[in-house]
PDB file of C-alpha atoms and ligand atoms in Angstrom:
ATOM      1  CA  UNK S  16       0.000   0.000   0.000  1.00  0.00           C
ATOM      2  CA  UNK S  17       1.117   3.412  -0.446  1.00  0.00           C
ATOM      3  CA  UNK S  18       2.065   6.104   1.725  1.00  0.00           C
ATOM      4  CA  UNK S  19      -0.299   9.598   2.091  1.00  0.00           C
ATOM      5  CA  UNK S  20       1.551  12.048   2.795  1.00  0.00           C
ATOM      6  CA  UNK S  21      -0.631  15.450   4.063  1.00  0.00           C
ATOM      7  CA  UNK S  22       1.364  18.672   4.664  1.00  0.00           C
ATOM      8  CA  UNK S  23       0.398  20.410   7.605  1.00  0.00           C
ATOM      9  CA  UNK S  24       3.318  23.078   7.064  1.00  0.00           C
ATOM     10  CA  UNK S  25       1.839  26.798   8.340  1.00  0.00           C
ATOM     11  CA  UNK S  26       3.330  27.946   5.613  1.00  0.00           C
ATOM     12  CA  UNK S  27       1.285  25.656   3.000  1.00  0.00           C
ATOM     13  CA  UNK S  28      -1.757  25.811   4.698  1.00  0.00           C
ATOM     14  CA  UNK S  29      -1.418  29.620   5.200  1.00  0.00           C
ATOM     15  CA  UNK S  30      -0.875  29.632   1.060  1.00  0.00           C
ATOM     16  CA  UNK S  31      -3.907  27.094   0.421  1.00  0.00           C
ATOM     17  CA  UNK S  32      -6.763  29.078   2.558  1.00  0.00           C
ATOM     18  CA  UNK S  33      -5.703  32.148   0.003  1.00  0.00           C
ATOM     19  CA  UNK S  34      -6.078  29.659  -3.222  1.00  0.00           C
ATOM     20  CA  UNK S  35      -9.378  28.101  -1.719  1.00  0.00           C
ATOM     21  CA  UNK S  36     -11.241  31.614  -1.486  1.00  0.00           C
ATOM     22  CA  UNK S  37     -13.281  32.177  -4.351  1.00  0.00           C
ATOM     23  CA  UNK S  38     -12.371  36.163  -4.339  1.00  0.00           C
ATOM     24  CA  UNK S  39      -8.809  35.353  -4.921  1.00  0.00           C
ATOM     25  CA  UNK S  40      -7.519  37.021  -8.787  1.00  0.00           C
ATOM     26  CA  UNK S  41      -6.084  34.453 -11.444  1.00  0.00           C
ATOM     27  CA  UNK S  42      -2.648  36.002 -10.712  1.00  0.00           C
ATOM     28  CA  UNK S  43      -2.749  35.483  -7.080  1.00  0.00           C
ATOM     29  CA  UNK S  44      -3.898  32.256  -7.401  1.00  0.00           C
ATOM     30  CA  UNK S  45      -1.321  31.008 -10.457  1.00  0.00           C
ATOM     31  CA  UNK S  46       1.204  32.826  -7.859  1.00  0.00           C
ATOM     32  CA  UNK S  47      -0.058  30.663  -4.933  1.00  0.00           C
ATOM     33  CA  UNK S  48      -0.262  27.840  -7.220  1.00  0.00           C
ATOM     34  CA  UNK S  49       3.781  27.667  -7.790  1.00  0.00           C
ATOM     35  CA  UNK S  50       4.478  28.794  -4.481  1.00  0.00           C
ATOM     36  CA  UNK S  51       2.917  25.876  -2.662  1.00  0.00           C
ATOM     37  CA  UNK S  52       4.120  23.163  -5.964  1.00  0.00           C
ATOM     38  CA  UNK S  53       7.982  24.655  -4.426  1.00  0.00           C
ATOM     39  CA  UNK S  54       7.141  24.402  -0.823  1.00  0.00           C
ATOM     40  CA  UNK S  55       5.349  20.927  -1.446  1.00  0.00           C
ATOM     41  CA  UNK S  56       8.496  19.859  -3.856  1.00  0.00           C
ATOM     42  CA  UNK S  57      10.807  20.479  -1.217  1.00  0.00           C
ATOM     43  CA  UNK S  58       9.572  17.654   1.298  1.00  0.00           C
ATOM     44  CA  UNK S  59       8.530  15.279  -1.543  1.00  0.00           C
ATOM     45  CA  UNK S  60      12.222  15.600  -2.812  1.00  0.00           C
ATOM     46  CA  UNK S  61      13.362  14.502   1.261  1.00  0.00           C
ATOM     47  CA  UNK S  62      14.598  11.221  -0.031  1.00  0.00           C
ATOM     48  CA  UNK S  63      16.728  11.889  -2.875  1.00  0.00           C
ATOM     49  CA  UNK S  64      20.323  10.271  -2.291  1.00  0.00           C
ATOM     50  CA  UNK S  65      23.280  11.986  -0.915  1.00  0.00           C
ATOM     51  CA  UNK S  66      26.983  11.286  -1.837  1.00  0.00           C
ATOM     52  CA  UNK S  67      29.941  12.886   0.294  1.00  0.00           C
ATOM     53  CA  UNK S  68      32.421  15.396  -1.354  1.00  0.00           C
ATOM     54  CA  UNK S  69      35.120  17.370  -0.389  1.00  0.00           C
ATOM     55  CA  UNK S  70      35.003  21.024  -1.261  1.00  0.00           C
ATOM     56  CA  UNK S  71      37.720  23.800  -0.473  1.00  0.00           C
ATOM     57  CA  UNK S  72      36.311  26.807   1.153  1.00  0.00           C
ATOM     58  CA  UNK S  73      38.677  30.066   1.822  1.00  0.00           C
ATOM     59  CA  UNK S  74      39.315  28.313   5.406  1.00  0.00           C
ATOM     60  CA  UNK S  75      39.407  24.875   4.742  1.00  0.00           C
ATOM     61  CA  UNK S  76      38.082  21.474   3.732  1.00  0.00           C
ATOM     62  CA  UNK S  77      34.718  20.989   4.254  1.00  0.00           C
ATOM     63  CA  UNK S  78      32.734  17.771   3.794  1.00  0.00           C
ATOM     64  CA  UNK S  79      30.244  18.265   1.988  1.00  0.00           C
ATOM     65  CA  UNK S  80      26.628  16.074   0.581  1.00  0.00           C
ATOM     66  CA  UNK S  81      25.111  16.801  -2.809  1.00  0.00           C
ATOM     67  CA  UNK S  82      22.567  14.890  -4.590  1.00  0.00           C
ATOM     68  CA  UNK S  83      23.967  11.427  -5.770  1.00  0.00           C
ATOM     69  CA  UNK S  84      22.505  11.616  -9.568  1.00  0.00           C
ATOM     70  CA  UNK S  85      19.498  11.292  -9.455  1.00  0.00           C
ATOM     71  CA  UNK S  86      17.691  11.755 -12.378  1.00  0.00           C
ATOM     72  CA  UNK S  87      14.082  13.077 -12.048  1.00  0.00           C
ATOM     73  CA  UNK S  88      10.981  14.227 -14.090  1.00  0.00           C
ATOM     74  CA  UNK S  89       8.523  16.719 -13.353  1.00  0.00           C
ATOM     75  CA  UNK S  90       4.839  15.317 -15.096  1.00  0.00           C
ATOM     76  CA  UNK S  91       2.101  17.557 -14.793  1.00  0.00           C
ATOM     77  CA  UNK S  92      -1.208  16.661 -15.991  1.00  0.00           C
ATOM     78  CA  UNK S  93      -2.248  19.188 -18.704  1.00  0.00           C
ATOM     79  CA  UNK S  94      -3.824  21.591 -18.304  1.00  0.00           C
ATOM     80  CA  UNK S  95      -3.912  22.572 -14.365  1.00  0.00           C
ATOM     81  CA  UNK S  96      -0.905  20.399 -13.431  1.00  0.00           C
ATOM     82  CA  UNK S  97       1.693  23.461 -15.670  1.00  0.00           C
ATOM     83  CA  UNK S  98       1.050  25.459 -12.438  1.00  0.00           C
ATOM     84  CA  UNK S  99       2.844  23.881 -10.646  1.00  0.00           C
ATOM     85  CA  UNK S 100       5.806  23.434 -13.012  1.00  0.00           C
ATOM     86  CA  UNK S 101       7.778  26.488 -12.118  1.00  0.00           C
ATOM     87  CA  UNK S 102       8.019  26.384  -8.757  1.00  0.00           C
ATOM     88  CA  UNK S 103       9.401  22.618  -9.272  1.00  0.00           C
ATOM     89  CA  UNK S 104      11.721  23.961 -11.802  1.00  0.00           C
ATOM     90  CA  UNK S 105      12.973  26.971  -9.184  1.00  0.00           C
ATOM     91  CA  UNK S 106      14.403  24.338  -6.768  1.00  0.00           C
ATOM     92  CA  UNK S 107      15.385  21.702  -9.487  1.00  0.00           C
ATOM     93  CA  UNK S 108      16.642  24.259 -12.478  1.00  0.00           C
ATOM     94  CA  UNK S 109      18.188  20.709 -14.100  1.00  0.00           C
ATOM     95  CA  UNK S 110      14.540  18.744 -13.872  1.00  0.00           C
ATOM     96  CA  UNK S 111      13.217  17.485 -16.907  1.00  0.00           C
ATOM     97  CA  UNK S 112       9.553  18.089 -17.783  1.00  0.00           C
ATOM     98  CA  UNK S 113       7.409  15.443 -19.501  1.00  0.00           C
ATOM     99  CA  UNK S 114       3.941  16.214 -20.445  1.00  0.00           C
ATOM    100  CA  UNK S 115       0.420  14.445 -20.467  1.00  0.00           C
ATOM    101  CA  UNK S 116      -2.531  15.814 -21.826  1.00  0.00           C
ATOM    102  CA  UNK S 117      -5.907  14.912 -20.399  1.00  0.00           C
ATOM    103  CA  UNK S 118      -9.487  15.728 -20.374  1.00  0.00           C
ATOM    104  CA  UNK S 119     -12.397  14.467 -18.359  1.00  0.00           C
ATOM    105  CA  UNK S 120     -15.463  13.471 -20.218  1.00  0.00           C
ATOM    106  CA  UNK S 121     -18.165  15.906 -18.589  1.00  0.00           C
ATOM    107  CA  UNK S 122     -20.315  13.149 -19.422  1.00  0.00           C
ATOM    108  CA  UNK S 123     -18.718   9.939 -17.984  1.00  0.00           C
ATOM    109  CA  UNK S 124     -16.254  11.818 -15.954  1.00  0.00           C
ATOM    110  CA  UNK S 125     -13.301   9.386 -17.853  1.00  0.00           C
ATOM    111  CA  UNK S 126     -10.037  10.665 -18.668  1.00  0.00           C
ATOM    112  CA  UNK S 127      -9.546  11.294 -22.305  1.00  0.00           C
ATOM    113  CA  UNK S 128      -5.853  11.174 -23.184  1.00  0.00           C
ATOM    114  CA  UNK S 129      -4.735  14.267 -26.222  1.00  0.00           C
ATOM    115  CA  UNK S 130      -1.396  14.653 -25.502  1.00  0.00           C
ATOM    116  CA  UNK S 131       1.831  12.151 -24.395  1.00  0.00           C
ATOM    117  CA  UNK S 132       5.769  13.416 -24.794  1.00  0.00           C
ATOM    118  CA  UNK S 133       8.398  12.489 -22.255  1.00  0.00           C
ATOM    119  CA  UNK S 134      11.945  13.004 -22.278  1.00  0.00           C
ATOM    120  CA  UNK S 135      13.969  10.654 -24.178  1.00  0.00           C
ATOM    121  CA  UNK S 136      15.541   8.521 -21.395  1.00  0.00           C
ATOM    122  CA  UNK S 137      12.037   8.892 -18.848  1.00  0.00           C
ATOM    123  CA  UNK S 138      12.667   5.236 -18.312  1.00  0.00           C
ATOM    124  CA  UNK S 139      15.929   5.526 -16.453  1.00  0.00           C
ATOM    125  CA  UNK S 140      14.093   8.847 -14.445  1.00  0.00           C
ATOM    126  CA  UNK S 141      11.958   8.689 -10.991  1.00  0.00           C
ATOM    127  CA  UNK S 142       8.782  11.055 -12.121  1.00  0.00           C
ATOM    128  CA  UNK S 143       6.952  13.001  -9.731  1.00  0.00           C
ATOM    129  CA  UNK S 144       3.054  13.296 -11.550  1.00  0.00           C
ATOM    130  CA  UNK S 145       1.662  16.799 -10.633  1.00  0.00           C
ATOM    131  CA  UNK S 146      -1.702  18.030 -10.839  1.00  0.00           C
ATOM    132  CA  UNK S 147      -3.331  20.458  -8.353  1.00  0.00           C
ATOM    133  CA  UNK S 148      -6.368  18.233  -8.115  1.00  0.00           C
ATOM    134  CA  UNK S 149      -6.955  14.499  -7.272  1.00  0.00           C
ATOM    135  CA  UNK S 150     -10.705  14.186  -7.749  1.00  0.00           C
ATOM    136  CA  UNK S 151     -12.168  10.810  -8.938  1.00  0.00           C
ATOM    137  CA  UNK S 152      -8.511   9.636  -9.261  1.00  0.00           C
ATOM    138  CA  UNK S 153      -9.407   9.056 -12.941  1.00  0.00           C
ATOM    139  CA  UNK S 154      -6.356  11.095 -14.699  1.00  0.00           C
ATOM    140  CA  UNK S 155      -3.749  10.385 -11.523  1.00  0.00           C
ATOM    141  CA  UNK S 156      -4.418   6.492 -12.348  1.00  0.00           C
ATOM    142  CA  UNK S 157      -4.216   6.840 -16.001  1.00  0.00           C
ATOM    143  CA  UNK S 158      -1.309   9.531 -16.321  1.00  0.00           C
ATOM    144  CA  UNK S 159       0.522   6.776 -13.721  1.00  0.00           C
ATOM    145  CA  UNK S 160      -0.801   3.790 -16.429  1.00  0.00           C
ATOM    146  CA  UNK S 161       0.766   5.614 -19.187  1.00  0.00           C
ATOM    147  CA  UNK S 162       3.800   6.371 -17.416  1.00  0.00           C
ATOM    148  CA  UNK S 163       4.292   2.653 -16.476  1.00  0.00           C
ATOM    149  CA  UNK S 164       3.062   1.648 -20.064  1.00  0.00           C
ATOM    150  CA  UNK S 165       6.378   4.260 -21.590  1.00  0.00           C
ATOM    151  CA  UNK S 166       8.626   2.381 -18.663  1.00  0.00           C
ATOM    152  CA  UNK S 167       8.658   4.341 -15.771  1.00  0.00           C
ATOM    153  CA  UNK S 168       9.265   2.741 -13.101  1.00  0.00           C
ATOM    154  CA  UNK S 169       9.308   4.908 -10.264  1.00  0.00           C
ATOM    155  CA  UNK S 170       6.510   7.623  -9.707  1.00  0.00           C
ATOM    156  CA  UNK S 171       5.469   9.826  -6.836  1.00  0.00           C
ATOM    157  CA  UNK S 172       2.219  12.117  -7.394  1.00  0.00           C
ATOM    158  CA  UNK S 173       2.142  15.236  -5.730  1.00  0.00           C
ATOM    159  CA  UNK S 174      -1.700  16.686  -5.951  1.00  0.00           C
ATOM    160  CA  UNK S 175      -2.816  20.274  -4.037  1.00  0.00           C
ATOM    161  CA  UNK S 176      -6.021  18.894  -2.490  1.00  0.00           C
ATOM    162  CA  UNK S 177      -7.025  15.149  -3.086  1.00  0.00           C
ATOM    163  CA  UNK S 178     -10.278  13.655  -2.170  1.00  0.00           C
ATOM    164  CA  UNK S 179     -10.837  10.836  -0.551  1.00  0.00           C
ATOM    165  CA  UNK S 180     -12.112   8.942  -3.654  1.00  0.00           C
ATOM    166  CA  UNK S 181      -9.117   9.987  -5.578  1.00  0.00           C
ATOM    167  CA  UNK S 182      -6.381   8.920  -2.721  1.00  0.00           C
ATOM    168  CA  UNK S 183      -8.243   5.293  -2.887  1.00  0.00           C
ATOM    169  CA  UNK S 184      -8.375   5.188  -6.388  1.00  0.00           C
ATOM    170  CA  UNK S 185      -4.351   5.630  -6.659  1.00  0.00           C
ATOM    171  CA  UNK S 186      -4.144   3.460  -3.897  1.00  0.00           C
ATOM    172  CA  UNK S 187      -5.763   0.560  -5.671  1.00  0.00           C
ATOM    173  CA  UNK S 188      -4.169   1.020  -8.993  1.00  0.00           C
ATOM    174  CA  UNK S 189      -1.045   2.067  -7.638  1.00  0.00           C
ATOM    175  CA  UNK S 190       0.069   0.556  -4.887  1.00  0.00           C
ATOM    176  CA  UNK S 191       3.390   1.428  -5.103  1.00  0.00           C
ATOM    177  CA  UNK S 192       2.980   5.207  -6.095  1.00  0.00           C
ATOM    178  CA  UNK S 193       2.987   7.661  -2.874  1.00  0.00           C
ATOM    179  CA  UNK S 194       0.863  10.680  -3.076  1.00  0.00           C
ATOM    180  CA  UNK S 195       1.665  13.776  -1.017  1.00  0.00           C
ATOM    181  CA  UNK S 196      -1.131  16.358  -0.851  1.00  0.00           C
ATOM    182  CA  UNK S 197      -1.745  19.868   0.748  1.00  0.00           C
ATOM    183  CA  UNK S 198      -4.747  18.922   2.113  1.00  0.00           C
ATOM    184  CA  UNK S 199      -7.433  15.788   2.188  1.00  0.00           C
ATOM    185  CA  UNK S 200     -10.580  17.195   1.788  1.00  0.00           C
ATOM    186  CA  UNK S 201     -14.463  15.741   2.471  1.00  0.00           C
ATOM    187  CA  UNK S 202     -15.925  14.447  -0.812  1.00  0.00           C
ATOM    188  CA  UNK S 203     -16.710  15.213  -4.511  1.00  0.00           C
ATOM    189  CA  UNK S 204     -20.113  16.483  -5.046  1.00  0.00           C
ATOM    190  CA  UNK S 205     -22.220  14.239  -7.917  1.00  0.00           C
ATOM    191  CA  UNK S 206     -20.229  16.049 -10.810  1.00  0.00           C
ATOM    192  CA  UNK S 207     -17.087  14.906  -9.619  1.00  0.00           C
ATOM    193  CA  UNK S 208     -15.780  18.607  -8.066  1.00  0.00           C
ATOM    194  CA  UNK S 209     -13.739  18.140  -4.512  1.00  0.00           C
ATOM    195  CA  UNK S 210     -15.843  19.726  -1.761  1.00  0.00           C
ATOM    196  CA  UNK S 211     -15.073  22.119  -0.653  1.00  0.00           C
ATOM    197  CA  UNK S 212     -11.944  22.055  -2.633  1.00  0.00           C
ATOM    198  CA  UNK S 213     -11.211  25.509  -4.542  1.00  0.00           C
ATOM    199  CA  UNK S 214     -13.422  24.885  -7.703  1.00  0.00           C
ATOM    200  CA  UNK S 215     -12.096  24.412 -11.335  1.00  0.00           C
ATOM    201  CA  UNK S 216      -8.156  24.415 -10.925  1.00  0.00           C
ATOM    202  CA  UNK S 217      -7.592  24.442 -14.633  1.00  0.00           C
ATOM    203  CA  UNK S 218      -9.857  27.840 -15.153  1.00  0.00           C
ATOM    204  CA  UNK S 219      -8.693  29.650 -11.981  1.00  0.00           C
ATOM    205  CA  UNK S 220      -5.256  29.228 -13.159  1.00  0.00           C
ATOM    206  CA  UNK S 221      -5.996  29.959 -16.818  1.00  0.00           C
ATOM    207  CA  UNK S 222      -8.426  32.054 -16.473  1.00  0.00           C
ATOM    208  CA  UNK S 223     -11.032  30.207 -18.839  1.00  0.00           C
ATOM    209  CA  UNK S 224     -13.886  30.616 -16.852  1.00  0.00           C
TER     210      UNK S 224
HETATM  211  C1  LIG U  10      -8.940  18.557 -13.669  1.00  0.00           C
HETATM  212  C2  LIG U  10      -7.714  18.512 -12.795  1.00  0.00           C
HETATM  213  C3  LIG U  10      -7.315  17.070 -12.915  1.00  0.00           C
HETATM  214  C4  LIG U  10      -8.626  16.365 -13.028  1.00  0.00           C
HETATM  215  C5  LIG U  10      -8.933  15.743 -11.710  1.00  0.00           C
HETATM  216  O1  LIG U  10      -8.592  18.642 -14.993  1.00  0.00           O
HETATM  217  O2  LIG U  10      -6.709  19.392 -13.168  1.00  0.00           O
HETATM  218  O3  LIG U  10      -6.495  16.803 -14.037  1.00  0.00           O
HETATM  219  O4  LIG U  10      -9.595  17.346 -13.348  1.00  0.00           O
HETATM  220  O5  LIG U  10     -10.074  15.019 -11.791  1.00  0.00           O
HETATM  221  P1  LIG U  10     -10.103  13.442 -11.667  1.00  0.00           P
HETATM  222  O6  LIG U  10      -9.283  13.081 -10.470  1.00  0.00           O
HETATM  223  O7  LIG U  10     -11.562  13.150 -11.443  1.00  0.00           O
HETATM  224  O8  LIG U  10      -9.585  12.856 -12.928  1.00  0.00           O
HETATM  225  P2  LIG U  10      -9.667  18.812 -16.156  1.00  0.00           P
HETATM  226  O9  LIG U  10     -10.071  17.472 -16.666  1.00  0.00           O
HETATM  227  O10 LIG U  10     -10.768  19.710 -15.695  1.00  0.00           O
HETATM  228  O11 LIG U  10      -8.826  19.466 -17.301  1.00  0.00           O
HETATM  229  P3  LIG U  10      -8.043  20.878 -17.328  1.00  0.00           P
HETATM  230  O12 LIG U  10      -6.862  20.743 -16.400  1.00  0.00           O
HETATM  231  O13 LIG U  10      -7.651  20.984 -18.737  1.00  0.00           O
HETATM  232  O14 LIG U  10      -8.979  21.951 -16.885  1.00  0.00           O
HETATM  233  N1  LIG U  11     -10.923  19.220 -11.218  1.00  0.00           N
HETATM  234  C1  LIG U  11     -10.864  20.443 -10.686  1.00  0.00           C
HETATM  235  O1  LIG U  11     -10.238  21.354 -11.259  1.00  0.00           O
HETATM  236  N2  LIG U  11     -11.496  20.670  -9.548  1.00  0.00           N
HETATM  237  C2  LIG U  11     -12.181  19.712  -8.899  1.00  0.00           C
HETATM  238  O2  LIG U  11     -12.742  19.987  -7.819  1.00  0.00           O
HETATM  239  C3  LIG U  11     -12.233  18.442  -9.469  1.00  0.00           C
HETATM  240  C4  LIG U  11     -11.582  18.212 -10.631  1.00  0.00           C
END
């Protein structure tokens, strides 16, 4: 079974009552978007590998860690999951960024794939899958499916808010895949929409609605 993780971090949860208000502009809210993606990346990045080194400061030898080599992938889930691409991309300027592009059905609530490129070597890469909003689960699963389906073989997904339904959705397709989330919230109303959530991710960021 996977591990949740939930960040309780004042500094995330300060950042996610300001995107949750329905009053809040498209630029705060693509601003708030990135800034909690770099806060969030930062503890979902706590396991990378470290390797000693020696470096020569103006007094000395120091030892030193850096990160061993470890090749990662940033995934978001078009279109909602490009907010939170920068502030990945601030802390990891190296990252590579693959891209899936998914719809769901308004009708069956299914995720409709449009759009698959990743970089070149993905398969030899541990992907982290974001996308503000883990609803029904239905794009986490398949964007993870696809992922698996290219060769991946190590993904993390790192949603804003998840729902219930959507954590046990991953959970049961994806047992091995952790998910670390802002918050957990109630339920999804009967059109699929996290309650209370912060509405249509994809058109607050974008603008579209
Ligand atoms: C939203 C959101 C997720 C998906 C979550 O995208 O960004 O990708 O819904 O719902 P699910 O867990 O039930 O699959 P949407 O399909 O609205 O597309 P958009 O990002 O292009 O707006
Ligand atoms: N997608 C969103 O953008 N918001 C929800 O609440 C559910 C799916």
């Amino acid at each position: 079974m996977s591990k949740v993780y939930i960040f309780d971090h004042p500094l995330i949860q300060h950042k996610l009552s300001i995107l949750r208000d329905k009053n809040t502009s498209v630029k705060e809210f693509r601003e708030l978007v990135s800034e909690i993606a770099q806060l969030m990346c930062y503890e979902a990045t706590r396991d990378l590998p470290l390797e000693e080194i020696q470096v020569e400061t103006p007094m000395g030898i120091a030892t030193c860690r850096r990160i061993a080599g470890k090749k990662l992938a940033i995934v978001p889930i078009l279109r909602a999951g490009l907010g939170m691409v920068d502030g990945m991309v601030a802390m990891m300027p190296n990252v590579k960024v693959g891209h899936i592009g998914l719809y769901r059905d308004p009708e069956t609530l299914e995720p409709v794939k449009y759009y698959f490129k990743m970089p070149p070597d993905v398969t030899e890469r541990d992907c982290i899958v974001v996308d503000p909003m883990l609803a029904t689960g239905g794009s986490a699963v398949a964007s993870c499916t696809f992922l698996k389906e290219a060769g991946v073989r190590s993904i993390k997904l790192m949603s804003i808010i998840g729902a219930p339904e959507g954590i046990a959705a991953m959970q049961e397709a994806h047992p091995d895949v952790d998910i670390y989330v802002a918050a957990k919230d109630e339920k999804l109303n009967d059109i699929g929409y996290i309650v209370p959530g912060l509405g249509d991710a994809g058109d607050r960021i974008f603008g579209t609605k």
